[in-house]
Structures are given as structure tokens and as C-alpha cells.
Short mmCIF file of C-alpha atoms in Angstrom, two decimals:
data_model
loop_
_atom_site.label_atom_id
_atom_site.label_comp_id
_atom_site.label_asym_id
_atom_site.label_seq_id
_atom_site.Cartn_x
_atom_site.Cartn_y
_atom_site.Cartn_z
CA UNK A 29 -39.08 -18.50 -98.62
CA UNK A 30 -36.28 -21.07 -97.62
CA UNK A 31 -33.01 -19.15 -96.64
CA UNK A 32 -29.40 -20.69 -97.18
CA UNK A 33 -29.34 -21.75 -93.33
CA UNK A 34 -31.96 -24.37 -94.28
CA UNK A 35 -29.55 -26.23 -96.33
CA UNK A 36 -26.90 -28.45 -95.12
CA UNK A 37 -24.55 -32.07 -96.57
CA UNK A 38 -25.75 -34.91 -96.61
CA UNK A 39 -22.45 -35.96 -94.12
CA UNK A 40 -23.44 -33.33 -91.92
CA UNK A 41 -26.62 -35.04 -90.70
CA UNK A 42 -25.88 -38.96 -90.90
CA UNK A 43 -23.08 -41.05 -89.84
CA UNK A 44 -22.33 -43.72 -92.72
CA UNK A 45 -21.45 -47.01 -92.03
CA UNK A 46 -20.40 -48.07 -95.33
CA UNK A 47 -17.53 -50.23 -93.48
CA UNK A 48 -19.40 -52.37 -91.96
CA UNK A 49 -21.41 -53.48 -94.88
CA UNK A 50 -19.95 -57.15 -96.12
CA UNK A 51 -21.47 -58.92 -99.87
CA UNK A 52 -22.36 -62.43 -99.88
CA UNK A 53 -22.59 -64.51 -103.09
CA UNK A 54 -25.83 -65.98 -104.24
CA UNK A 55 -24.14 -69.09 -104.01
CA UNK A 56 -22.62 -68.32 -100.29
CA UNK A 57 -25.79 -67.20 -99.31
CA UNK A 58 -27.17 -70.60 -100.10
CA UNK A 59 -25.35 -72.14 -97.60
CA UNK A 60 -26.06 -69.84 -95.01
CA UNK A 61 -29.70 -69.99 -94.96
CA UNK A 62 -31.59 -67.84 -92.08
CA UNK A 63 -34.30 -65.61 -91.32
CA UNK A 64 -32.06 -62.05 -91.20
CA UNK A 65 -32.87 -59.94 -94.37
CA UNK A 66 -30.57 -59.33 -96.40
CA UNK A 67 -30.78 -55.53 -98.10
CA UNK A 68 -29.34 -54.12 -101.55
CA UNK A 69 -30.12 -50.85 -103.37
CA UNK A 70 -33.43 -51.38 -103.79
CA UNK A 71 -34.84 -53.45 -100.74
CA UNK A 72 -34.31 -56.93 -99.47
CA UNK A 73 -32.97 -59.37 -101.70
CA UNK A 74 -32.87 -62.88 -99.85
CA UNK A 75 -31.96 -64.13 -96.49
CA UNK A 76 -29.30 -65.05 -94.14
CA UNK A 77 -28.24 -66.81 -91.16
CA UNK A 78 -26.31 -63.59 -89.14
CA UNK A 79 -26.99 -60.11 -89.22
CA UNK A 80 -24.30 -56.96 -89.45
CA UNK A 81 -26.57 -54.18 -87.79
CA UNK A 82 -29.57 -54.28 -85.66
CA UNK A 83 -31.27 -50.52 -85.45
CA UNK A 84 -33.26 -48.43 -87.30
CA UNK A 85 -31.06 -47.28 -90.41
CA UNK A 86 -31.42 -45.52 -94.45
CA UNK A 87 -30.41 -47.06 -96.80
CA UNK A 88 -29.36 -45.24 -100.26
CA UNK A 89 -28.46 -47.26 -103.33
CA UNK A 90 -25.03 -46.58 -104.61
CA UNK A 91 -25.82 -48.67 -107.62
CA UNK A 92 -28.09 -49.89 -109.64
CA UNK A 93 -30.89 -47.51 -108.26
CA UNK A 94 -32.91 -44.52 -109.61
CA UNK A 95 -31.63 -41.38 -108.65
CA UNK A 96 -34.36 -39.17 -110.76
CA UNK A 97 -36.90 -36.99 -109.02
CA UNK A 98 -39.71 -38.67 -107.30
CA UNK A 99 -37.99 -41.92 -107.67
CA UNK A 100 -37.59 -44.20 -105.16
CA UNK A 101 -33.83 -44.34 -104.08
CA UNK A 102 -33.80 -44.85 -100.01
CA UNK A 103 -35.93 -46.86 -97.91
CA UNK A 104 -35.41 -47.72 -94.35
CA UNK A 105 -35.18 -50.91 -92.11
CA UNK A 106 -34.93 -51.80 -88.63
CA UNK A 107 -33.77 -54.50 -86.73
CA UNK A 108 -31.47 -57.36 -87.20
CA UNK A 109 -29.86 -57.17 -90.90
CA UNK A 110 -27.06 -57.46 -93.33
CA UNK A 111 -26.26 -55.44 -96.27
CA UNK A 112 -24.16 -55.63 -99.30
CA UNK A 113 -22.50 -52.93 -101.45
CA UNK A 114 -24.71 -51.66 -103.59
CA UNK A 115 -26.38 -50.12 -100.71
CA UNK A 116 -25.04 -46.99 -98.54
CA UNK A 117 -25.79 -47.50 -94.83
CA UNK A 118 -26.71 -44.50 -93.01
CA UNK A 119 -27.30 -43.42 -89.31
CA UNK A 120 -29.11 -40.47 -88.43
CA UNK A 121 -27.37 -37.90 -86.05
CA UNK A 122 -29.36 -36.29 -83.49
CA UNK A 123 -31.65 -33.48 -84.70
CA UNK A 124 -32.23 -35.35 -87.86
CA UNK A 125 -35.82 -37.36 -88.62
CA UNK A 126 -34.86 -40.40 -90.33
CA UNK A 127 -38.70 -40.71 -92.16
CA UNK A 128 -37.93 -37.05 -93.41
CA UNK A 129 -34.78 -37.22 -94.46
CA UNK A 130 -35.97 -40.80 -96.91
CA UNK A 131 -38.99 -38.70 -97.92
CA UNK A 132 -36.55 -35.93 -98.99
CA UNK A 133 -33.83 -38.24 -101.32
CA UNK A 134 -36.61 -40.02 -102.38
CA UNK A 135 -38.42 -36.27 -103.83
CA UNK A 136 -35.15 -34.89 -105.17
CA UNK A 137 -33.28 -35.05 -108.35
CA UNK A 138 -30.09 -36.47 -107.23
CA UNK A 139 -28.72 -37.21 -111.14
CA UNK A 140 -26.14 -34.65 -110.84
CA UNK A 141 -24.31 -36.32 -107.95
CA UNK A 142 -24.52 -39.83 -109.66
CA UNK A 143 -21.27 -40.67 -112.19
CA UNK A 144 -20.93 -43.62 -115.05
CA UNK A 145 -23.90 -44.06 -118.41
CA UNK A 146 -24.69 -47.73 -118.64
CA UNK A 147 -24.86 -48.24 -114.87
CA UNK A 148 -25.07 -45.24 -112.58
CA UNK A 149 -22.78 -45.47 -109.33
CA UNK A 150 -23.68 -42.96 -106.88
CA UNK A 151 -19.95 -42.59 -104.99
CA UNK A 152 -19.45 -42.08 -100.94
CA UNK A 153 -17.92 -39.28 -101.78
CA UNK A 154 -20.54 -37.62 -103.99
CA UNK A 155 -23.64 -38.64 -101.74
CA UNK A 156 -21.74 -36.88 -98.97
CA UNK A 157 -22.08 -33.51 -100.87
CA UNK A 158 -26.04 -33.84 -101.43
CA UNK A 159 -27.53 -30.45 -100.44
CA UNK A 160 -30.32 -31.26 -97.70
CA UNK A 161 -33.44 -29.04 -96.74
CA UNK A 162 -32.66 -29.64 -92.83
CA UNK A 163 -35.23 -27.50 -90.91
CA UNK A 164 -35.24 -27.64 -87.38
CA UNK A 165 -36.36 -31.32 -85.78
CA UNK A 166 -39.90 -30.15 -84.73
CA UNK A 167 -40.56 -29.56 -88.97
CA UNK A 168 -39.38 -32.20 -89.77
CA UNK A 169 -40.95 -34.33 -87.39
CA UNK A 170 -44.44 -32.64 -88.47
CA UNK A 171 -43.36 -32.49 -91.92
CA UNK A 172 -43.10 -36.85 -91.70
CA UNK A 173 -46.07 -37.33 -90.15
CA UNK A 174 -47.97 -35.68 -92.88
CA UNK A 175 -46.50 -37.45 -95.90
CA UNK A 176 -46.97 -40.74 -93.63
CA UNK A 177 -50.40 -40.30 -93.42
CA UNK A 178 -50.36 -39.22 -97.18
CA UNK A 179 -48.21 -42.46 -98.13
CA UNK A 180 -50.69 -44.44 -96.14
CA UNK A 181 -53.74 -44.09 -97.41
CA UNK A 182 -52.41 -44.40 -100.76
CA UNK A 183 -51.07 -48.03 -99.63
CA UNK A 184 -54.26 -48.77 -99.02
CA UNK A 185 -55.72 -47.76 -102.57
CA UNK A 186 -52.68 -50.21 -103.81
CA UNK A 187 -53.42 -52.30 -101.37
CA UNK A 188 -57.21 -52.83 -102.35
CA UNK A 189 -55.89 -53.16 -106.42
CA UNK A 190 -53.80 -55.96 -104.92
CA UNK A 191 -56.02 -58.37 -103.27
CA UNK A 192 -58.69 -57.61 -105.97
CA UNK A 193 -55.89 -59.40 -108.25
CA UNK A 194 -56.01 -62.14 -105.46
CA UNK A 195 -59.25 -62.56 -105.82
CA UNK A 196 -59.14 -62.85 -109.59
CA UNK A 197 -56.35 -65.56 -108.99
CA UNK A 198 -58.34 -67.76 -106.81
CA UNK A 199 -61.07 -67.00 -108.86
CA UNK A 200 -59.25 -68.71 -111.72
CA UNK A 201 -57.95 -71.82 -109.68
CA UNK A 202 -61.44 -72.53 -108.28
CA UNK A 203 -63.32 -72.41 -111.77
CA UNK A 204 -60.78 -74.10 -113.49
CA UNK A 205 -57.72 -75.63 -111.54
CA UNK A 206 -54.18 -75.17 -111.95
CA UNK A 207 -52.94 -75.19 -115.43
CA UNK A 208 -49.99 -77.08 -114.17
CA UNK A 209 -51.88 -79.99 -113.03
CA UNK A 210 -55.46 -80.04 -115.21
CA UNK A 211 -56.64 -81.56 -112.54
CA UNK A 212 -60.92 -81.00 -114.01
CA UNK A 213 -58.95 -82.78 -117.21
CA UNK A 214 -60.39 -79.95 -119.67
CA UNK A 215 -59.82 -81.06 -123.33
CA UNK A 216 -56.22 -79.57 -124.02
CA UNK A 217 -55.31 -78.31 -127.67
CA UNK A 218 -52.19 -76.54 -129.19
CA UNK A 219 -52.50 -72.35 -129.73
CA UNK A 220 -52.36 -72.87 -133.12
CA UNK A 221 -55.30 -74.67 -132.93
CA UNK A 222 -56.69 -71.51 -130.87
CA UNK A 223 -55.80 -68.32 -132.32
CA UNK A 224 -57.40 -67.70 -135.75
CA UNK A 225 -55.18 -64.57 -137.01
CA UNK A 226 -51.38 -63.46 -135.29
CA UNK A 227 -49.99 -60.01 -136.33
CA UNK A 228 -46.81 -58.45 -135.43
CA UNK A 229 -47.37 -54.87 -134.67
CA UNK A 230 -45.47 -51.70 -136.61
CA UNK A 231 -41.88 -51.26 -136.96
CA UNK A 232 -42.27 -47.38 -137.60
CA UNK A 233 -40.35 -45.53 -135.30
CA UNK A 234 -42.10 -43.63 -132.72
CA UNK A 235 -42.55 -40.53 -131.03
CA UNK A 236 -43.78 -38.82 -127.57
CA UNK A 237 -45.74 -35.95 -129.03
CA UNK A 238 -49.60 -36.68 -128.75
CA UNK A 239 -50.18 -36.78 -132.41
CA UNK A 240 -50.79 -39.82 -134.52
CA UNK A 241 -52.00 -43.03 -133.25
CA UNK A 242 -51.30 -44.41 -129.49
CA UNK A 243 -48.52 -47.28 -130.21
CA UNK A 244 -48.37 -49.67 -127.21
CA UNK A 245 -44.83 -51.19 -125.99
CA UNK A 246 -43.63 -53.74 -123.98
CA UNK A 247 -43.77 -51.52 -120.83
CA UNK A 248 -47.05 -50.60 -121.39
CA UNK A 249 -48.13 -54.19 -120.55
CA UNK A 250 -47.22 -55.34 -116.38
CA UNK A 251 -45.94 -58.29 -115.55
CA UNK A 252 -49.22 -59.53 -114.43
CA UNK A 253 -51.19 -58.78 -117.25
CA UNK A 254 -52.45 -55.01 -116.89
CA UNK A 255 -52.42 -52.53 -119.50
CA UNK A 256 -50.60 -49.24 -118.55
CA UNK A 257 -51.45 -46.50 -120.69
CA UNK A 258 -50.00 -43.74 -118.09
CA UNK A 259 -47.08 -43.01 -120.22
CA UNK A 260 -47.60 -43.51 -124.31
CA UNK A 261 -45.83 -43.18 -127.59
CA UNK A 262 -47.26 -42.21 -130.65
CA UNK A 263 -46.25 -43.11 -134.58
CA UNK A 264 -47.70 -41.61 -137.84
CA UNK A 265 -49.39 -43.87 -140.15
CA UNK A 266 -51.88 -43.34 -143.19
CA UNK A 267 -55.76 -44.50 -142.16
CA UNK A 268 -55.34 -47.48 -144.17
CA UNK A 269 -52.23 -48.55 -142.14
CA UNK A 270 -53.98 -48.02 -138.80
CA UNK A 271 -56.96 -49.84 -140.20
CA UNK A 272 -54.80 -52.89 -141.04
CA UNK A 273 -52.87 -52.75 -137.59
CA UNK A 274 -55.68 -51.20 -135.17
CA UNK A 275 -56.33 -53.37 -131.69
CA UNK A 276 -60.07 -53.82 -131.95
CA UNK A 277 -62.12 -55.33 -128.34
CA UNK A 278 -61.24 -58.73 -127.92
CA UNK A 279 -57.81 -58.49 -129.16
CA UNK A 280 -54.84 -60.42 -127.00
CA UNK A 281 -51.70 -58.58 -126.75
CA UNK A 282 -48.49 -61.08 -126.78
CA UNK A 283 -45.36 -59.63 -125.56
CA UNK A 284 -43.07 -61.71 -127.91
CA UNK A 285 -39.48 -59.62 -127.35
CA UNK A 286 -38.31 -58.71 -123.72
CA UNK A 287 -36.37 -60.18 -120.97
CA UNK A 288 -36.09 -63.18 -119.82
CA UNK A 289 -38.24 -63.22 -116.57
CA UNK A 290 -40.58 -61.14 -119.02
CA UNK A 291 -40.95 -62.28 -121.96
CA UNK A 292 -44.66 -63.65 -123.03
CA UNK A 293 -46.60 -60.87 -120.75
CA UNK A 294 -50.03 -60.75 -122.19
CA UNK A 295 -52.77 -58.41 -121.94
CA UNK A 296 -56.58 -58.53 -122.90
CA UNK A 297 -57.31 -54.95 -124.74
CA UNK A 298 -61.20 -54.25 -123.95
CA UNK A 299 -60.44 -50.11 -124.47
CA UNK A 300 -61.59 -47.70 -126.54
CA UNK A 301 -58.21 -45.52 -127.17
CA UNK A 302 -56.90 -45.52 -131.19
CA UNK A 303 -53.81 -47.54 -130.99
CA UNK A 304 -51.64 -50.07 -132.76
CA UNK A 305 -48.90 -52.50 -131.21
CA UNK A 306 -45.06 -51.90 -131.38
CA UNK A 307 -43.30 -54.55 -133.40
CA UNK A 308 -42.20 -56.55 -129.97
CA UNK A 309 -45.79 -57.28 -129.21
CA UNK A 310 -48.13 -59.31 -131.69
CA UNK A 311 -51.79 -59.40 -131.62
CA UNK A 312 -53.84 -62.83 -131.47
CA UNK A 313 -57.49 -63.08 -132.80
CA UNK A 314 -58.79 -66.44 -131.51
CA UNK A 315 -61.59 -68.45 -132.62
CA UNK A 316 -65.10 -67.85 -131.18
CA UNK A 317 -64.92 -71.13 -128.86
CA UNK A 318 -61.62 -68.92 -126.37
CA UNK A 319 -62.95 -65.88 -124.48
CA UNK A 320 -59.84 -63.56 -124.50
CA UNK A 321 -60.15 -62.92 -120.38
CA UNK A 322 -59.45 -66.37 -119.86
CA UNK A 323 -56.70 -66.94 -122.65
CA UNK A 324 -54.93 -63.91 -120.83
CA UNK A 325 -55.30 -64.78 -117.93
CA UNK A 326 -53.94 -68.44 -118.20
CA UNK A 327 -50.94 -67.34 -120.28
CA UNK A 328 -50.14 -64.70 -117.78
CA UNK A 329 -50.17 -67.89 -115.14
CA UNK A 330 -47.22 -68.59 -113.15
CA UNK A 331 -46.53 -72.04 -115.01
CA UNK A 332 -46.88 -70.25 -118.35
CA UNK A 333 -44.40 -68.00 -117.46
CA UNK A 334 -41.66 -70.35 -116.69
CA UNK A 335 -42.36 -72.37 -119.43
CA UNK A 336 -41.82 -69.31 -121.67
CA UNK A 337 -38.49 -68.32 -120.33
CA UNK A 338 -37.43 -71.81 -120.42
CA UNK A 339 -38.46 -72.15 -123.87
CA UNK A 340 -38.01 -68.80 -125.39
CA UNK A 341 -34.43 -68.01 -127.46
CA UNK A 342 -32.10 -65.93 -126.49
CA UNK A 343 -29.67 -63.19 -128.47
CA UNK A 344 -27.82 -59.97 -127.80
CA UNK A 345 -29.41 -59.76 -124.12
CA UNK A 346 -33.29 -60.19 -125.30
CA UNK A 347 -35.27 -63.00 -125.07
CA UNK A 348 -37.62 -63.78 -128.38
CA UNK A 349 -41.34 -66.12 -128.47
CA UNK A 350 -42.28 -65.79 -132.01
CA UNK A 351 -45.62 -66.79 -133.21
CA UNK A 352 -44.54 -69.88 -135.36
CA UNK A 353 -43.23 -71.32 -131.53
CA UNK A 354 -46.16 -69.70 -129.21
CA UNK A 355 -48.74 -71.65 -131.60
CA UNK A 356 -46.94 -75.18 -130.32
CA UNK A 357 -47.78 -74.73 -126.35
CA UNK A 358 -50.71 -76.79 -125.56
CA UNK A 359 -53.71 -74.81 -123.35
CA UNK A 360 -56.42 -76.41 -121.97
CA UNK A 361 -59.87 -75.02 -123.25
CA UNK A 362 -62.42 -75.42 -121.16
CA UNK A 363 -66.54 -75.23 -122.87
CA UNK A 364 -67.12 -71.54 -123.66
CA UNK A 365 -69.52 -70.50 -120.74
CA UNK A 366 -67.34 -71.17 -118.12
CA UNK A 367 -64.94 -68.89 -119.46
CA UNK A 368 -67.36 -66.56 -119.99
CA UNK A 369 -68.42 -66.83 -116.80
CA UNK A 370 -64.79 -66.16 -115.33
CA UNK A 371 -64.59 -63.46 -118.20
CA UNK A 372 -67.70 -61.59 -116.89
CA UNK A 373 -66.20 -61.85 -113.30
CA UNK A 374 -62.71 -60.26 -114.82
CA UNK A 375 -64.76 -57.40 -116.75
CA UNK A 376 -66.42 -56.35 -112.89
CA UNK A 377 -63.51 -56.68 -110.63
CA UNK A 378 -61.47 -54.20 -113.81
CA UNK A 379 -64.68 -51.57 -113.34
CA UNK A 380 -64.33 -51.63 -109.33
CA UNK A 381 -59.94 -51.29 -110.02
CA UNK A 382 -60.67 -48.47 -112.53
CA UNK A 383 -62.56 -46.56 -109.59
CA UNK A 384 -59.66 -47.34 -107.33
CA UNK A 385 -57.24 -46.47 -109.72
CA UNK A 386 -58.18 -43.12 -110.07
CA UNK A 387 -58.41 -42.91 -106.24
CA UNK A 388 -54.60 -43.66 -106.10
CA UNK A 389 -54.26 -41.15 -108.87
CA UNK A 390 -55.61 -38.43 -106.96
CA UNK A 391 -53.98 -39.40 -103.61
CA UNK A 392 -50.78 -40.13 -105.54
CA UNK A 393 -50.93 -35.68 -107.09
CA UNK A 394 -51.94 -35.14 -103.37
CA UNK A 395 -48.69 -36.72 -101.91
CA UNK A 396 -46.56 -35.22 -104.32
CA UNK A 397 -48.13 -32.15 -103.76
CA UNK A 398 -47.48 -31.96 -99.96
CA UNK A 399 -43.74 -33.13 -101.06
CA UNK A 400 -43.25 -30.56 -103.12
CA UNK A 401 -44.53 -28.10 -100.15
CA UNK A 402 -42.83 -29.46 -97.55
CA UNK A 403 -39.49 -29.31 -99.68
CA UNK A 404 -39.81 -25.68 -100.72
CA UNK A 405 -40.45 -25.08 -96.79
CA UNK A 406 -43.95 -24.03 -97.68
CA UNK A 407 -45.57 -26.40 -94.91
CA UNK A 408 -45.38 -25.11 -90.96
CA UNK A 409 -43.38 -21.65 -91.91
CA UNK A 410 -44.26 -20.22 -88.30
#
């Protein structure tokens, strides 16, 4: 049982430095090229030639962070560095473990402290009045150590999903070459010429209940191609309706609608769940001749990707690729077994990720577990 004495402020425990912190223009920062990092709310940002603190310091964005529970809100750094404004700079006072106290913002729900709608500013003042669990140093020194080792070996499950995308990368390059370049000089034809059928998906509005059919949205596609089906929305529709909109194997999911730096995310569906697209995605049939791994994959290329936010139209703060302009990109299309090849290569290295994925699952409801302990004070109570 925690008692009131193992609460404290935030300004009771930290020193902030806030007045030291100095913001540099993109453009300034240009000019003043370097190796110091340079730090906002949510991490480093760029690079410059001096440095405004060099120790071990939290950092807690003021704005433009996530202040919800579980969310990631404070991170440390060390060594030389500069920071802007959007960042509060805090030094630990003696008695006070820096790793705990991050572990601690980062767990709590710290929406009630945070003021404004569109763009949430978490205030000096307000952050000073956050209500800490502050046991005594030895706690929350052990406390630390455990959610290190926790965080850890959960890097490494991320860690693993990571370089198996490497691999899939290189992969790509060696079997084909960089779409860039066409360096192996693989016949090159327009989409159009590619993709037999292109369907936008539903306009009906949608819902979180788990009834109905699974309707997939832009942010259940990541901006390297993966399909997130974590968090789902679900929309009513008549058997015949689902039957004309339903994502069958083999299916490519376009993200037509998002963002700028977004915008034409694609995704391979190869699953097994009912669902239909939301009317920001369309799906692409293609002719026998494309293997939908490799169409994915090559859209969701790095040179794709600039080309479709150079190309794409902007309005109102979203940036549009319909299907009438995606057909006019040219692709290169190399003969069907070599992208079958690379397509039987994808569907392995996705089995192996689905195994570590469900590791990180577990370790992730492990971590949040001892979190959740160690912040009710139900970890070391001798």
C-alpha cells in the first residue's frame, strides 16, 4: 500500500534548466553544421556545431509530445548537446534516479497537467506540480534496473524485426537492383499496364465495437509496408457489400490519402481476417505476370516514395494519389519467377517476424506489468 509520504512535485526532485535552452532555425542550423545533437520533444532532431549542456539530463516535451499513459514523453541524453523549446531540460537532485524517474513520466497519465486542444503545451509551471511516486533511492535504483533489463530484451525482439527488414531490403537490391537506376535494365511498363482492377474502399462511417467487418485505415498500414492490425475499426455492411469490397490473398493495399511524407504506403494483404478498406486506401488486383510481394515492396521503395510526395496534390493539409495518376508511374517488371522467387523469400522472413512479434508482445505485457508494480509500490515493499 503506497502512503502519502511516497508522493512528492515534480520541482521537488529536479532542477530545470529551461533557461539555458536556446532554438535554432532549420535554416540557422544549416549553417552551423556539427556533430553535437541537437534534442526536441521527442528526441534528436539534427545537428550542430556547439553544444549548451554536457551531462546526463531528462528531457520532457513541453510540446508537441504525448502526454497519455504509457506513452513515451521523456527520454534522456548525456553528453555534449543543445536543446530547443519544445523540450523541458531537467537535472536530477540528489536522492533521485534519473532512469526511474523517465520510466515513471513515461507510465503515467500526465493529460491533466497538459493545457491547449489542437496542440497540447505542457507549461513549466504545470509540469512542476506533477505528483511523483519518489521512494527512497535504494527502490528506485532496484526498481530501474528491473524495467532496464525488461526494456532490453524487448529491444532486442525489435531489434531482430529490424534487421530481418534489412535483410529483405538487400534482398531486393541484390535480385533486382535499385529501382532508381534499373541498372539489370528489366523491361519497364506503366501501372496501368499492371494492375487489372483498382477499387476505392467504403465510405461508411465506422466504429470501434468488434462487430461487423474489420475496416483497415491508413494507420493500419506502416510506413514501410507492414500491416498493423493491433488496433481496428469496424463498419456494418450487408454480405453482398462485403462481398463486393472484401480484400481477398493477393490483394495490394494503396494508401492514396495521407500526408505528405506518407502518402502512397502500400501493403501486400496475405491474411485471413474479414475486412474491407477505408475509402483513403484503394485496392489493386494486378495481372498474373506481377507477384504482389514484389509490387509492394518496390512501391514502398525509397525512390517511390519521393516520387509520390513530389507528385501527389495537395488540399486542406492532405496529400491525394488517385488511381487515374498512380496508373501513369512507370515500374519495372522483371519475368515472373524472379519475383516469385523474392516473393517466396518475403512470405518466410514474415513467418520467422510473426514468431518474433508475438515475443515482443509478451515481453511488451511483461514490461508494463512490472511498470504498473513498481508504480503502485508493489515491487521491493520490505
Amino acid at each position: 500500500m503506497i502512503v502519502r509520504s511516497n508522493y512528492t512535485e515534480l520541482e521537488n526532485i529536479v532542477d530545470c534548466l529551461d533557461n539555458q535552452r536556446i532554438p535554432v532555425s532549420d535554416e540557422e542550423r544549416q549553417k552551423r553544421q556539427g556533430d553535437v545533437p541537437y534534442y526536441g520533444a521527442n528526441g534528436q532532431v539534427g545537428f550542430i556545431n556547439d553544444s549548451l549542456f554536457d551531462e546526463e539530463l531528462l528531457l520532457l516535451a513541453e510540446d508537441g509530445g504525448s502526454w497519455g499513459p504509457k506513452e513515451k514523453c521523456a527520454y534522456i541524453i548525456s553528453g555534449k548537446s543543445w536543446v530547443n523549446n519544445h523540450a523541458h531540460v531537467l537535472r536530477c537532485k540528489q536522492n533521485t534516479n534519473i532512469r526511474f524517474l523517465m520510466y515513471f513520466l513515461n507510465y503515467s497519465d500526465l493529460r491533466s497537467y497538459v493545457s491547449g486542444t489542437t496542440r497540447g503545451k505542457l507549461n513549466q509551471q504545470r509540469m512542476n506540480q506533477i505528483k511523483v511516486f519518489w521512494p527512497e533511492i535504494n527502490k528506485q535504483k532496484r526498481i530501474a534496473e528491473n524495467l532496464t533489463r525488461a526494456e532490453s530484451a524487448l529491444e532486442k525482439r525489435r531489434q531482430t524485426l529490424r534487421l530481418a527488414d534489412q535483410f529483405l531490403k538487400s534482398a531486393f537490391l541484390g535480385m533486382f537492383g535499385d529501382p532508381s537506376r534499373n541498372p539489370m535494365k528489366w523491361p519497364v511498363k506503366q501501372i496501368g499496364d499492371v494492375v487489372l482492377v483498382s477499387q476505392y474502399g467504403t465510405s461508411e462511417k465506422s466504429n470501434t465495437e468488434s462487430n461487423g467487418y474489420i475496416v483497415l485505415g491508413m494507420g493500419n498500414i506502416t510506413y514501410d509496408g507492414q500491416l498493423d492490425l493491433s488496433k481496428v475499426n469496424y463498419v456494418d455492411m450487408t454480405e453482398k457489400e462485403f462481398n463486393q469490397l472484401r480484400l481477398v490473398s493477393g490483394d495490394v493495399i494503396f494508401n492514396r490519402t495521407n500526408s505528405t511524407d506518407l502518402v502512397g504506403k502500400t501493403a501486400c494483404w496475405r491474411r485471413e481476417e474479414k475486412a474491407v478498406l477505408a475509402s483513403y486506401l484503394v485496392k489493386l488486383k494486378l495481372v498474373p505476370s506481377v507477384v504482389p510481394e514484389f509490387f509492394s515492396f518496390l512501391l514502398n521503395s525509397s525512390f517511390y516514395k519521393n516520387i509520390f510526395a513530389q507528385r501527389c496534390k495537395k488540399a486542406v493539409g492532405q496529400s491525394n494519389i488517385s488511381p487515374t495518376l498512380l496508373k501513369e508511374f512507370d515500374v519495372f517488371v522483371p519475368p515472373q519467377p524472379i519475383q516469385q522467387k523474392f516473393a517466396d523469400l518475403v512470405q518466410k522472413v514474415e513467418k520467422l517476424k510473426e514468431k518474433q512479434r508475438q515475443s515482443e508482445a509478451q515481453l511488451q505485457t511483461l514490461f508494463n506489468s512490472l511498470m504498473q508494480k513498481a508504480f503502485r509500490g508493489e515491487l521491493f515493499k520490505e
